[in-house]
């Protein structure tokens, strides 16, 4: 059997001084060798050695810019080859990015792609004993800028040259991320020793027949030694308790074996059914039955289709799983750390579990990041989170000339094969915003006929998917209308991105269109106060303090935040109020969009929030900040993505109730609707019944007696049913005649390192929020904002709060109608 020896110990790192070192390089680094972690990267190794300040803190990012401009060498030692094996290979699952690999001084090869693996034959080099190994990294800037010079300038939404090499684009910075250009052995390095033959590639295609049976057709490519060329082999595949085998003829380099399983249990997205997974094993044996190599993954049986049929509204974009159309409740995923080797399986599980607990059923892996680790997709399989996987192109024109084209083809083929076993993977997407950029961002004029990536998105990539993974749909880009007959971001066709609202307009403009599928939309807010206080040392913090502005990467980001506030609120008097209102505005903006779009199912078939997570402490569109603290948006997403959502919407100039029911069971309810005054009195009321079938939306008209406001600045609507509440105000907060907030706070310790905080309102309290991190940095609350009517109470369960007091709780509570009048 093949033997794998990980190369994870004994690595060192040194600065290369063969060329001038970049400005800012510490002189003491010349000739200095430091311990290195593999997998890892230069930045984290320098931090561990005390040679680099944490670039996530204050404005240290700028002081670390030299690291990405320098050249570095990782060094270790390869083990002696065991004589029982015919062949020894040095394998790198990932090298970031431009590297020369040498063993015993001999150049084995050069790399220029972070997103693929590399294998080198080192059989002869290990025969005489351990051999020195060096991986010399050239700065990614050096390679990218040289290619830009050779191939010509291409349009790019950012100034950095990430589109000229195959590297995680966002390591060059983004409108939410720092510029920290990494280098290193970022995935596993190992030596593999084997004889006769090995499994070079395994491609399982999983299908489900109409009779409920399932088939896994496994195609393998083989690599043989010289003595193994003329030997017959046997390939044995197993799925669950069923297995099948074939004989591989001498000299054959590929083989296919099918395993047929009757009455398979179907894999479903969360909320639609269970997620049964079957062990799939492939064993390569010699003629005597001795195992030479083995491969194992888990697979799931399900069908996935993409409905793009024409209708009276345009053309659909609806995911259909096992014959059931799905409204996708999605989030966009960015790398969870700019240094991706720090993202462990436990961290993936924590973040994806948070997504699932918020009602998410689809995660889009965005094209400016990476093809994530296997653990990410394994966890999505288990949690029932559908994965929309972008190919790694984002916000730029990409040359189609060599050497990029061959690298992109190799990368795409390898990663399609690597990810195809996962039932959670439901869509391959060609790129992020590049087709849109060509059509609508004046790229076509700037390019002057030069290549820009169309050949990848409409030619190479769909061909690779069709050849390798034909059981899954491919879509050319996001946004993309399906053809050049319509502009790529046409909301009536295919996928759409909604960014005019955040950039230029109020979030009420979400209500003016019904896209077929909203693949990106969002609103910014700062991270939790405890996150800011950890990351920034300046005091007092203000929205315009230097550190805050450094950790705001969006163009005019704070200006957009403040203009968004001004449409709804009076100018905030202090930083704490600004912080609360910007976080509230983020939650409200997303709610306006999702409630509207979800109420238009099945015309609109999904929303994918930008974004779930952050990669460092920053003001951004994320629901979970860079220190893993939950912003108010997270709790709002949990309400918006619940199976049942009650909302007040406008149809044809009148207010209606929308009961959005994503569960399989019918939802029937009688809704209590009240028009209330700001003083808490009921001005009018009605009982409104509705019945929503499973996976449907029910609209119910509201009587005019309830919806006709006597004074829009002093009245509002409240609708309650089955523990759900919808609140509708007819004017901006700055115009509404709010009473001064009046409530009582009680705190009760629970004996488990936490407490229950109960607030009882004496009058209307709008959007009351407990910011738990103000109680203690590690404190967490179990819910977000709530609007209370006179006499109503709400309890927050808080964990991680060692010394609970009512006084501290009062200081951490915020609401729209100001500081409370103390009882």
PDB file of N, CA, C and O in Angstrom, residues 452-483:
ATOM      1  N   UNK A 452     -10.130  39.184 -22.349  1.00  0.00           N
ATOM      2  CA  UNK A 452     -10.528  39.641 -21.010  1.00  0.00           C
ATOM      3  C   UNK A 452     -11.168  38.558 -20.154  1.00  0.00           C
ATOM      4  O   UNK A 452     -11.516  38.786 -19.007  1.00  0.00           O
ATOM      5  N   UNK A 453     -11.342  37.339 -20.700  1.00  0.00           N
ATOM      6  CA  UNK A 453     -11.873  36.238 -19.909  1.00  0.00           C
ATOM      7  C   UNK A 453     -13.122  35.597 -20.469  1.00  0.00           C
ATOM      8  O   UNK A 453     -13.541  34.537 -19.991  1.00  0.00           O
ATOM      9  N   UNK A 454     -13.727  36.195 -21.481  1.00  0.00           N
ATOM     10  CA  UNK A 454     -14.955  35.621 -22.030  1.00  0.00           C
ATOM     11  C   UNK A 454     -14.737  34.186 -22.479  1.00  0.00           C
ATOM     12  O   UNK A 454     -15.614  33.322 -22.310  1.00  0.00           O
ATOM     13  N   UNK A 455     -13.566  33.906 -23.036  1.00  0.00           N
ATOM     14  CA  UNK A 455     -13.284  32.549 -23.486  1.00  0.00           C
ATOM     15  C   UNK A 455     -13.248  31.537 -22.351  1.00  0.00           C
ATOM     16  O   UNK A 455     -13.503  30.351 -22.576  1.00  0.00           O
ATOM     17  N   UNK A 456     -12.917  32.001 -21.152  1.00  0.00           N
ATOM     18  CA  UNK A 456     -12.987  31.109 -19.991  1.00  0.00           C
ATOM     19  C   UNK A 456     -14.438  30.826 -19.618  1.00  0.00           C
ATOM     20  O   UNK A 456     -14.854  29.679 -19.461  1.00  0.00           O
ATOM     21  N   UNK A 457     -15.220  31.898 -19.476  1.00  0.00           N
ATOM     22  CA  UNK A 457     -16.552  31.780 -18.874  1.00  0.00           C
ATOM     23  C   UNK A 457     -17.576  31.145 -19.813  1.00  0.00           C
ATOM     24  O   UNK A 457     -18.481  30.445 -19.359  1.00  0.00           O
ATOM     25  N   UNK A 458     -17.412  31.391 -21.096  1.00  0.00           N
ATOM     26  CA  UNK A 458     -18.375  30.867 -22.068  1.00  0.00           C
ATOM     27  C   UNK A 458     -17.808  29.740 -22.917  1.00  0.00           C
ATOM     28  O   UNK A 458     -18.516  29.205 -23.773  1.00  0.00           O
ATOM     29  N   UNK A 459     -16.555  29.360 -22.685  1.00  0.00           N
ATOM     30  CA  UNK A 459     -15.934  28.299 -23.475  1.00  0.00           C
ATOM     31  C   UNK A 459     -15.256  27.236 -22.634  1.00  0.00           C
ATOM     32  O   UNK A 459     -15.754  26.125 -22.454  1.00  0.00           O
ATOM     33  N   UNK A 460     -14.108  27.581 -22.071  1.00  0.00           N
ATOM     34  CA  UNK A 460     -13.282  26.603 -21.369  1.00  0.00           C
ATOM     35  C   UNK A 460     -13.988  26.000 -20.158  1.00  0.00           C
ATOM     36  O   UNK A 460     -14.062  24.772 -20.004  1.00  0.00           O
ATOM     37  N   UNK A 461     -14.506  26.831 -19.273  1.00  0.00           N
ATOM     38  CA  UNK A 461     -15.063  26.323 -18.008  1.00  0.00           C
ATOM     39  C   UNK A 461     -16.318  25.487 -18.215  1.00  0.00           C
ATOM     40  O   UNK A 461     -16.431  24.402 -17.619  1.00  0.00           O
ATOM     41  N   UNK A 462     -17.298  25.926 -19.015  1.00  0.00           N
ATOM     42  CA  UNK A 462     -18.449  25.038 -19.215  1.00  0.00           C
ATOM     43  C   UNK A 462     -18.072  23.727 -19.889  1.00  0.00           C
ATOM     44  O   UNK A 462     -18.691  22.686 -19.627  1.00  0.00           O
ATOM     45  N   UNK A 463     -17.041  23.749 -20.720  1.00  0.00           N
ATOM     46  CA  UNK A 463     -16.598  22.502 -21.352  1.00  0.00           C
ATOM     47  C   UNK A 463     -15.995  21.556 -20.319  1.00  0.00           C
ATOM     48  O   UNK A 463     -16.281  20.343 -20.336  1.00  0.00           O
ATOM     49  N   UNK A 464     -15.190  22.089 -19.398  1.00  0.00           N
ATOM     50  CA  UNK A 464     -14.597  21.247 -18.355  1.00  0.00           C
ATOM     51  C   UNK A 464     -15.683  20.648 -17.471  1.00  0.00           C
ATOM     52  O   UNK A 464     -15.650  19.457 -17.135  1.00  0.00           O
ATOM     53  N   UNK A 465     -16.663  21.456 -17.076  1.00  0.00           N
ATOM     54  CA  UNK A 465     -17.737  20.940 -16.228  1.00  0.00           C
ATOM     55  C   UNK A 465     -18.537  19.881 -16.971  1.00  0.00           C
ATOM     56  O   UNK A 465     -18.862  18.822 -16.418  1.00  0.00           O
ATOM     57  N   UNK A 466     -18.850  20.121 -18.243  1.00  0.00           N
ATOM     58  CA  UNK A 466     -19.631  19.149 -19.011  1.00  0.00           C
ATOM     59  C   UNK A 466     -18.882  17.837 -19.179  1.00  0.00           C
ATOM     60  O   UNK A 466     -19.484  16.755 -19.145  1.00  0.00           O
ATOM     61  N   UNK A 467     -17.574  17.908 -19.352  1.00  0.00           N
ATOM     62  CA  UNK A 467     -16.782  16.699 -19.535  1.00  0.00           C
ATOM     63  C   UNK A 467     -16.567  15.938 -18.227  1.00  0.00           C
ATOM     64  O   UNK A 467     -16.565  14.700 -18.209  1.00  0.00           O
ATOM     65  N   UNK A 468     -16.391  16.659 -17.145  1.00  0.00           N
ATOM     66  CA  UNK A 468     -15.930  16.056 -15.897  1.00  0.00           C
ATOM     67  C   UNK A 468     -17.044  15.852 -14.886  1.00  0.00           C
ATOM     68  O   UNK A 468     -17.074  14.840 -14.175  1.00  0.00           O
ATOM     69  N   UNK A 469     -17.964  16.808 -14.788  1.00  0.00           N
ATOM     70  CA  UNK A 469     -18.967  16.808 -13.727  1.00  0.00           C
ATOM     71  C   UNK A 469     -20.345  17.153 -14.302  1.00  0.00           C
ATOM     72  O   UNK A 469     -20.960  18.153 -13.909  1.00  0.00           O
ATOM     73  N   UNK A 470     -20.839  16.352 -15.229  1.00  0.00           N
ATOM     74  CA  UNK A 470     -22.062  16.725 -15.951  1.00  0.00           C
ATOM     75  C   UNK A 470     -23.340  16.638 -15.130  1.00  0.00           C
ATOM     76  O   UNK A 470     -24.396  17.033 -15.613  1.00  0.00           O
ATOM     77  N   UNK A 471     -23.266  16.145 -13.903  1.00  0.00           N
ATOM     78  CA  UNK A 471     -24.482  16.045 -13.085  1.00  0.00           C
ATOM     79  C   UNK A 471     -24.835  17.377 -12.431  1.00  0.00           C
ATOM     80  O   UNK A 471     -25.871  17.472 -11.770  1.00  0.00           O
ATOM     81  N   UNK A 472     -23.979  18.401 -12.580  1.00  0.00           N
ATOM     82  CA  UNK A 472     -24.248  19.691 -11.957  1.00  0.00           C
ATOM     83  C   UNK A 472     -24.387  20.779 -13.010  1.00  0.00           C
ATOM     84  O   UNK A 472     -23.704  20.771 -14.024  1.00  0.00           O
ATOM     85  N   UNK A 473     -25.224  21.788 -12.739  1.00  0.00           N
ATOM     86  CA  UNK A 473     -25.341  22.902 -13.674  1.00  0.00           C
ATOM     87  C   UNK A 473     -24.141  23.840 -13.588  1.00  0.00           C
ATOM     88  O   UNK A 473     -23.477  23.951 -12.550  1.00  0.00           O
ATOM     89  N   UNK A 474     -23.910  24.524 -14.682  1.00  0.00           N
ATOM     90  CA  UNK A 474     -22.889  25.571 -14.774  1.00  0.00           C
ATOM     91  C   UNK A 474     -23.581  26.861 -15.195  1.00  0.00           C
ATOM     92  O   UNK A 474     -24.463  26.848 -16.058  1.00  0.00           O
ATOM     93  N   UNK A 475     -23.174  27.965 -14.601  1.00  0.00           N
ATOM     94  CA  UNK A 475     -23.674  29.285 -14.969  1.00  0.00           C
ATOM     95  C   UNK A 475     -22.465  30.169 -15.229  1.00  0.00           C
ATOM     96  O   UNK A 475     -21.474  30.106 -14.500  1.00  0.00           O
ATOM     97  N   UNK A 476     -22.519  30.992 -16.261  1.00  0.00           N
ATOM     98  CA  UNK A 476     -21.315  31.659 -16.741  1.00  0.00           C
ATOM     99  C   UNK A 476     -20.792  32.741 -15.804  1.00  0.00           C
ATOM    100  O   UNK A 476     -19.600  33.061 -15.840  1.00  0.00           O
ATOM    101  N   UNK A 477     -21.641  33.314 -14.980  1.00  0.00           N
ATOM    102  CA  UNK A 477     -21.157  34.369 -14.107  1.00  0.00           C
ATOM    103  C   UNK A 477     -22.256  34.893 -13.221  1.00  0.00           C
ATOM    104  O   UNK A 477     -23.428  34.570 -13.376  1.00  0.00           O
ATOM    105  N   UNK A 478     -21.845  35.734 -12.285  1.00  0.00           N
ATOM    106  CA  UNK A 478     -22.820  36.402 -11.435  1.00  0.00           C
ATOM    107  C   UNK A 478     -22.396  37.856 -11.331  1.00  0.00           C
ATOM    108  O   UNK A 478     -21.279  38.147 -10.883  1.00  0.00           O
ATOM    109  N   UNK A 479     -23.235  38.784 -11.799  1.00  0.00           N
ATOM    110  CA  UNK A 479     -24.531  38.523 -12.416  1.00  0.00           C
ATOM    111  C   UNK A 479     -24.378  38.090 -13.872  1.00  0.00           C
ATOM    112  O   UNK A 479     -23.399  38.404 -14.528  1.00  0.00           O
ATOM    113  N   UNK A 480     -25.414  37.404 -14.357  1.00  0.00           N
ATOM    114  CA  UNK A 480     -25.448  36.974 -15.749  1.00  0.00           C
ATOM    115  C   UNK A 480     -26.900  36.683 -16.117  1.00  0.00           C
ATOM    116  O   UNK A 480     -27.616  36.005 -15.363  1.00  0.00           O
ATOM    117  N   UNK A 481     -27.307  37.219 -17.244  1.00  0.00           N
ATOM    118  CA  UNK A 481     -28.700  37.096 -17.674  1.00  0.00           C
ATOM    119  C   UNK A 481     -28.948  35.862 -18.526  1.00  0.00           C
ATOM    120  O   UNK A 481     -30.078  35.630 -18.938  1.00  0.00           O
ATOM    121  N   UNK A 482     -27.903  35.095 -18.809  1.00  0.00           N
ATOM    122  CA  UNK A 482     -28.064  33.869 -19.579  1.00  0.00           C
ATOM    123  C   UNK A 482     -27.598  33.968 -21.008  1.00  0.00           C
ATOM    124  O   UNK A 482     -27.341  32.950 -21.654  1.00  0.00           O
ATOM    125  N   UNK A 483     -27.475  35.180 -21.540  1.00  0.00           N
ATOM    126  CA  UNK A 483     -26.985  35.386 -22.909  1.00  0.00           C
ATOM    127  C   UNK A 483     -26.684  36.864 -23.090  1.00  0.00           C
ATOM    128  O   UNK A 483     -27.068  37.707 -22.258  1.00  0.00           O
TER     129      UNK A 483
END
